[in-house]
Tab-separated table of C-alpha atoms and ligand atoms in Angstrom:
chain	number	residue	atom	x	y	z
Z	271	UNK	CA	11.792	6.847	14.411
Z	272	UNK	CA	9.382	4.646	12.442
Z	273	UNK	CA	9.867	1.072	12.488
Z	274	UNK	CA	9.371	-1.407	9.452
Z	275	UNK	CA	7.828	-4.362	10.076
Z	276	UNK	CA	6.775	-7.774	7.992
Z	277	UNK	CA	4.102	-9.978	8.533
Z	278	UNK	CA	2.947	-12.840	6.441
Z	279	UNK	CA	-0.733	-12.983	6.231
Z	280	UNK	CA	-4.108	-11.431	5.134
Z	281	UNK	CA	-4.150	-7.401	5.126
Z	282	UNK	CA	-7.719	-7.176	5.697
Z	283	UNK	CA	-6.961	-9.144	9.259
Z	284	UNK	CA	-4.732	-6.398	10.048
Z	285	UNK	CA	-5.136	-4.120	13.355
Z	286	UNK	CA	-3.636	-0.822	12.456
Z	287	UNK	CA	-4.711	2.750	11.794
Z	288	UNK	CA	-4.617	2.664	8.144
Z	289	UNK	CA	-4.881	-0.422	5.585
Z	290	UNK	CA	-3.297	0.691	2.160
Z	291	UNK	CA	-5.067	-0.846	-0.750
Z	292	UNK	CA	-3.695	-1.869	-4.037
Z	293	UNK	CA	-6.476	-0.234	-6.093
Z	294	UNK	CA	-7.026	0.653	-9.719
Z	295	UNK	CA	-7.690	3.912	-10.877
Z	296	UNK	CA	-11.516	3.421	-10.991
Z	297	UNK	CA	-11.310	3.173	-7.190
Z	298	UNK	CA	-14.518	0.952	-7.925
Z	299	UNK	CA	-12.961	-2.531	-6.926
Z	300	UNK	CA	-11.456	-5.196	-8.373
Z	301	UNK	CA	-9.468	-8.430	-7.299
Z	302	UNK	CA	-6.713	-9.433	-5.348
Z	303	UNK	CA	-5.900	-6.786	-2.068
Z	304	UNK	CA	-8.595	-4.698	-3.384
Z	305	UNK	CA	-11.479	-7.314	-3.537
Z	306	UNK	CA	-10.575	-8.494	-0.232
Z	307	UNK	CA	-10.616	-5.168	1.354
Z	308	UNK	CA	-13.958	-4.514	-0.200
Z	309	UNK	CA	-15.537	-7.762	0.677
Z	310	UNK	CA	-14.119	-7.617	4.223
Z	311	UNK	CA	-14.587	-3.750	4.905
Z	312	UNK	CA	-18.478	-3.857	3.621
Z	313	UNK	CA	-20.325	-1.162	1.292
Z	314	UNK	CA	-18.935	1.913	3.201
Z	315	UNK	CA	-15.508	1.870	1.505
Z	316	UNK	CA	-17.240	1.644	-1.823
Z	317	UNK	CA	-19.553	4.237	-1.248
Z	318	UNK	CA	-16.710	6.460	0.041
Z	319	UNK	CA	-14.835	5.792	-3.413
Z	320	UNK	CA	-17.743	6.668	-5.451
Z	321	UNK	CA	-18.089	9.924	-3.266
Z	322	UNK	CA	-14.114	10.657	-3.937
Z	323	UNK	CA	-14.939	10.026	-7.691
Z	324	UNK	CA	-17.450	12.297	-7.720
Z	325	UNK	CA	-15.924	15.284	-5.777
Z	326	UNK	CA	-11.815	15.038	-6.568
Z	327	UNK	CA	-11.364	12.535	-9.293
Z	328	UNK	CA	-13.887	12.365	-11.898
Z	329	UNK	CA	-11.124	10.717	-14.330
Z	330	UNK	CA	-9.846	8.327	-11.683
Z	331	UNK	CA	-7.282	8.415	-9.283
Z	332	UNK	CA	-4.005	8.630	-11.312
Z	333	UNK	CA	-1.185	5.852	-10.832
Z	334	UNK	CA	1.215	6.838	-8.415
Z	335	UNK	CA	-1.360	9.103	-6.262
Z	336	UNK	CA	-3.023	8.101	-2.989
Z	337	UNK	CA	-6.408	8.918	-1.406
Z	338	UNK	CA	-8.120	8.235	1.765
Z	339	UNK	CA	-11.460	6.917	2.900
Z	340	UNK	CA	-13.202	5.256	5.789
Z	341	UNK	CA	-12.285	1.315	6.681
Z	342	UNK	CA	-15.898	0.683	6.881
Z	343	UNK	CA	-15.733	-2.708	9.100
Z	344	UNK	CA	-12.204	-3.385	8.933
Z	345	UNK	CA	-10.341	-2.936	12.220
Z	346	UNK	CA	-8.748	0.278	11.161
Z	347	UNK	CA	-9.618	4.211	10.572
Z	348	UNK	CA	-8.692	4.565	7.184
Z	349	UNK	CA	-8.258	2.613	4.021
Z	350	UNK	CA	-5.779	4.546	1.883
Z	351	UNK	CA	-6.083	3.671	-2.195
Z	352	UNK	CA	-3.270	3.919	-4.340
Z	353	UNK	CA	-2.690	2.831	-7.908
Z	354	UNK	CA	0.251	0.964	-8.788
Z	355	UNK	CA	1.849	0.849	-11.991
Z	356	UNK	CA	1.538	-2.391	-14.281
Z	357	UNK	CA	4.982	-3.864	-14.762
Z	358	UNK	CA	6.403	-3.267	-18.295
Z	359	UNK	CA	9.437	-5.321	-19.975
Z	360	UNK	CA	10.051	-2.405	-21.840
Z	361	UNK	CA	9.276	0.711	-19.714
Z	362	UNK	CA	10.904	1.571	-16.520
Z	363	UNK	CA	7.847	2.534	-14.450
Z	364	UNK	CA	9.540	2.569	-10.956
Z	365	UNK	CA	9.237	6.063	-10.314
Z	366	UNK	CA	5.552	5.287	-10.072
Z	367	UNK	CA	5.798	2.419	-7.777
Z	368	UNK	CA	8.096	4.839	-5.387
Z	369	UNK	CA	5.516	7.611	-5.649
Z	370	UNK	CA	2.616	5.058	-4.672
Z	371	UNK	CA	4.449	4.231	-1.202
Z	372	UNK	CA	5.636	7.703	-1.044
Z	373	UNK	CA	1.949	9.184	-1.498
Z	374	UNK	CA	0.182	6.668	0.948
Z	375	UNK	CA	2.726	7.500	3.685
Z	376	UNK	CA	2.282	11.226	3.097
Z	377	UNK	CA	-1.673	10.521	3.240
Z	378	UNK	CA	-1.443	8.437	6.137
Z	379	UNK	CA	0.992	10.911	8.306
Z	380	UNK	CA	-1.693	13.965	7.309
Z	381	UNK	CA	-4.302	11.703	8.718
Z	382	UNK	CA	-2.246	11.296	11.951
Z	383	UNK	CA	-1.860	7.500	11.286
Z	384	UNK	CA	0.585	5.939	13.935
Z	385	UNK	CA	0.150	2.285	12.122
Z	386	UNK	CA	0.274	1.776	8.532
Z	387	UNK	CA	0.021	-1.867	6.606
Z	388	UNK	CA	1.009	-2.026	3.135
Z	389	UNK	CA	0.291	-5.043	0.785
Z	390	UNK	CA	3.128	-5.517	-2.008
Z	391	UNK	CA	1.664	-2.979	-4.521
Z	392	UNK	CA	1.797	-3.982	-8.101
Z	393	UNK	CA	3.204	-7.689	-7.623
Z	394	UNK	CA	-0.174	-9.312	-8.087
Z	395	UNK	CA	-2.406	-8.806	-10.850
Z	396	UNK	CA	0.068	-5.959	-12.184
Z	397	UNK	CA	2.494	-8.505	-12.944
Z	398	UNK	CA	5.389	-6.487	-11.428
Z	399	UNK	CA	8.346	-8.980	-10.079
Z	400	UNK	CA	8.726	-9.735	-6.303
Z	401	UNK	CA	12.112	-9.248	-5.675
Z	402	UNK	CA	12.364	-5.599	-7.259
Z	403	UNK	CA	8.805	-4.480	-5.926
Z	404	UNK	CA	10.199	-5.563	-2.490
Z	405	UNK	CA	13.575	-3.490	-2.809
Z	406	UNK	CA	11.440	-0.361	-4.079
Z	407	UNK	CA	9.075	-0.713	-1.313
Z	408	UNK	CA	11.489	-1.079	1.462
Z	409	UNK	CA	14.025	1.614	0.346
Z	410	UNK	CA	11.124	4.053	-0.418
Z	411	UNK	CA	9.560	3.536	2.952
Z	412	UNK	CA	12.748	3.877	5.020
Z	413	UNK	CA	13.900	7.116	3.246
Z	414	UNK	CA	10.242	8.368	3.460
Z	415	UNK	CA	9.006	7.809	6.886
Z	416	UNK	CA	7.313	10.323	8.397
Z	417	UNK	CA	6.110	11.596	11.957
Z	418	UNK	CA	3.692	10.610	13.212
Z	419	UNK	CA	3.837	7.150	11.898
Z	420	UNK	CA	5.618	4.756	14.248
Z	421	UNK	CA	5.363	1.747	12.288
Z	422	UNK	CA	5.061	0.361	8.704
Z	423	UNK	CA	3.941	-3.179	8.291
Z	424	UNK	CA	4.383	-4.816	5.130
Z	425	UNK	CA	1.521	-7.577	4.873
Z	426	UNK	CA	2.718	-10.303	2.766
Z	427	UNK	CA	0.366	-12.614	1.501
Z	428	UNK	CA	2.762	-16.202	1.141
Z	429	UNK	CA	6.391	-17.282	2.144
Z	430	UNK	CA	7.627	-16.106	-0.985
Z	431	UNK	CA	6.658	-12.441	-0.687
Z	432	UNK	CA	7.903	-12.620	2.784
Z	433	UNK	CA	11.009	-13.790	1.813
Z	434	UNK	CA	11.725	-11.382	-0.702
Z	435	UNK	CA	10.955	-8.333	1.470
Z	436	UNK	CA	12.826	-10.136	4.579
Z	437	UNK	CA	16.040	-9.886	2.207
Z	438	UNK	CA	15.362	-6.530	0.976
Z	439	UNK	CA	15.081	-5.319	4.759
Z	440	UNK	CA	18.233	-6.956	5.568
Z	441	UNK	CA	19.611	-5.094	2.790
Z	442	UNK	CA	18.436	-1.734	3.750
Z	443	UNK	CA	18.390	-2.143	7.619
Z	444	UNK	CA	15.167	-2.045	9.353
Z	445	UNK	CA	14.977	1.223	10.686
Z	446	UNK	CA	15.085	4.763	9.445
Z	447	UNK	CA	18.125	6.770	10.208
Z	448	UNK	CA	17.769	9.365	12.927
Z	449	UNK	CA	16.330	12.633	12.557
C	1645	LIG	N1	-3.374	-9.667	2.061
C	1645	LIG	C1	-2.112	-9.417	1.630
C	1645	LIG	N2	-1.669	-9.337	0.524
C	1645	LIG	C2	-2.483	-9.675	-0.608
C	1645	LIG	C3	-3.914	-10.368	-0.403
C	1645	LIG	C4	-4.263	-10.012	1.118
C	1645	LIG	N3	-5.690	-10.177	1.194
C	1645	LIG	N4	-4.494	-10.788	-1.495
C	1645	LIG	C5	-3.626	-10.594	-2.403
C	1645	LIG	N5	-2.573	-10.158	-2.025
C	1645	LIG	P1	-2.708	-7.318	-6.143
C	1645	LIG	P2	-1.750	-5.242	-8.080
C	1645	LIG	C6	-1.003	-9.808	-2.553
C	1645	LIG	O1	-3.265	-8.440	-7.538
C	1645	LIG	O2	-0.645	-6.085	-8.532
C	1645	LIG	C7	-6.825	-5.483	-8.329
C	1645	LIG	O3	-7.748	-6.081	-9.427
C	1645	LIG	C8	-0.676	-10.533	-3.764
C	1645	LIG	O4	-0.303	-11.729	-3.795
C	1645	LIG	O5	-3.655	-7.427	-5.108
C	1645	LIG	O6	-1.440	-3.855	-7.301
C	1645	LIG	C9	-6.924	-3.937	-8.617
C	1645	LIG	O7	-8.241	-3.412	-8.637
C	1645	LIG	C10	0.320	-9.543	-4.263
C	1645	LIG	O8	1.592	-10.043	-4.136
C	1645	LIG	O9	-2.596	-5.979	-6.540
C	1645	LIG	C11	-6.240	-3.463	-9.446
C	1645	LIG	O10	-7.238	-3.530	-10.765
C	1645	LIG	C12	0.152	-8.237	-3.704
C	1645	LIG	O11	-0.731	-8.373	-2.865
C	1645	LIG	C13	-5.274	-4.811	-9.572
C	1645	LIG	O12	-5.398	-5.713	-8.789
C	1645	LIG	C14	-0.633	-7.183	-4.861
C	1645	LIG	O13	-1.431	-7.884	-5.662
C	1645	LIG	C15	-3.831	-4.030	-8.986
C	1645	LIG	O14	-2.961	-4.942	-8.950
């Protein structure tokens, strides 16, 4: 059974097996969570990202996909980079946001991670409305939770984001169904 927990705070301060990064397809850093992870995790993460670009993702990591690197100096074993969709008011891109959570969890499970911290992907610079982003996040993780992941921790930066996730979690229920 995988538990879903909520924390208000900075994802780079979490002690977990894997921290998910809301990256962009270049994998070479940016603002928001991405900037914070690279700043606090040190240059080893960028170096590993450059290797990923050179080996598997010459064109960049596609939106909705996920790939892992070292966590550098963070209190975690891996950073799992995923690229959320940019919000569009005219096109429904929610399948790509679902894919981010699903793919990041799959990578985490393949690595053997027991605890995984997620930010609210796409809800910052990429402009996804927080209420919808929270619903998609909670629902997808609840449906996709996979052995050996024991805890998925959503780390929300502010009170508003925390509130939206709490509401989404209350609507969905805190735990995955057995089996
Ligand atoms: N810990 C937890 N949550 C955070 C933190 C933090 N340290 N910092 C910001 N947030 P964003 P995106 C929240 O912009 O929308 C980058 O430039 C933030 O309040 O980090 O997927 C990448 O390189 C928001 O709710 O990611 C991409 O180019 C959420 O995390 C682009 O931004 C996600 O905000 C990705 O945009």
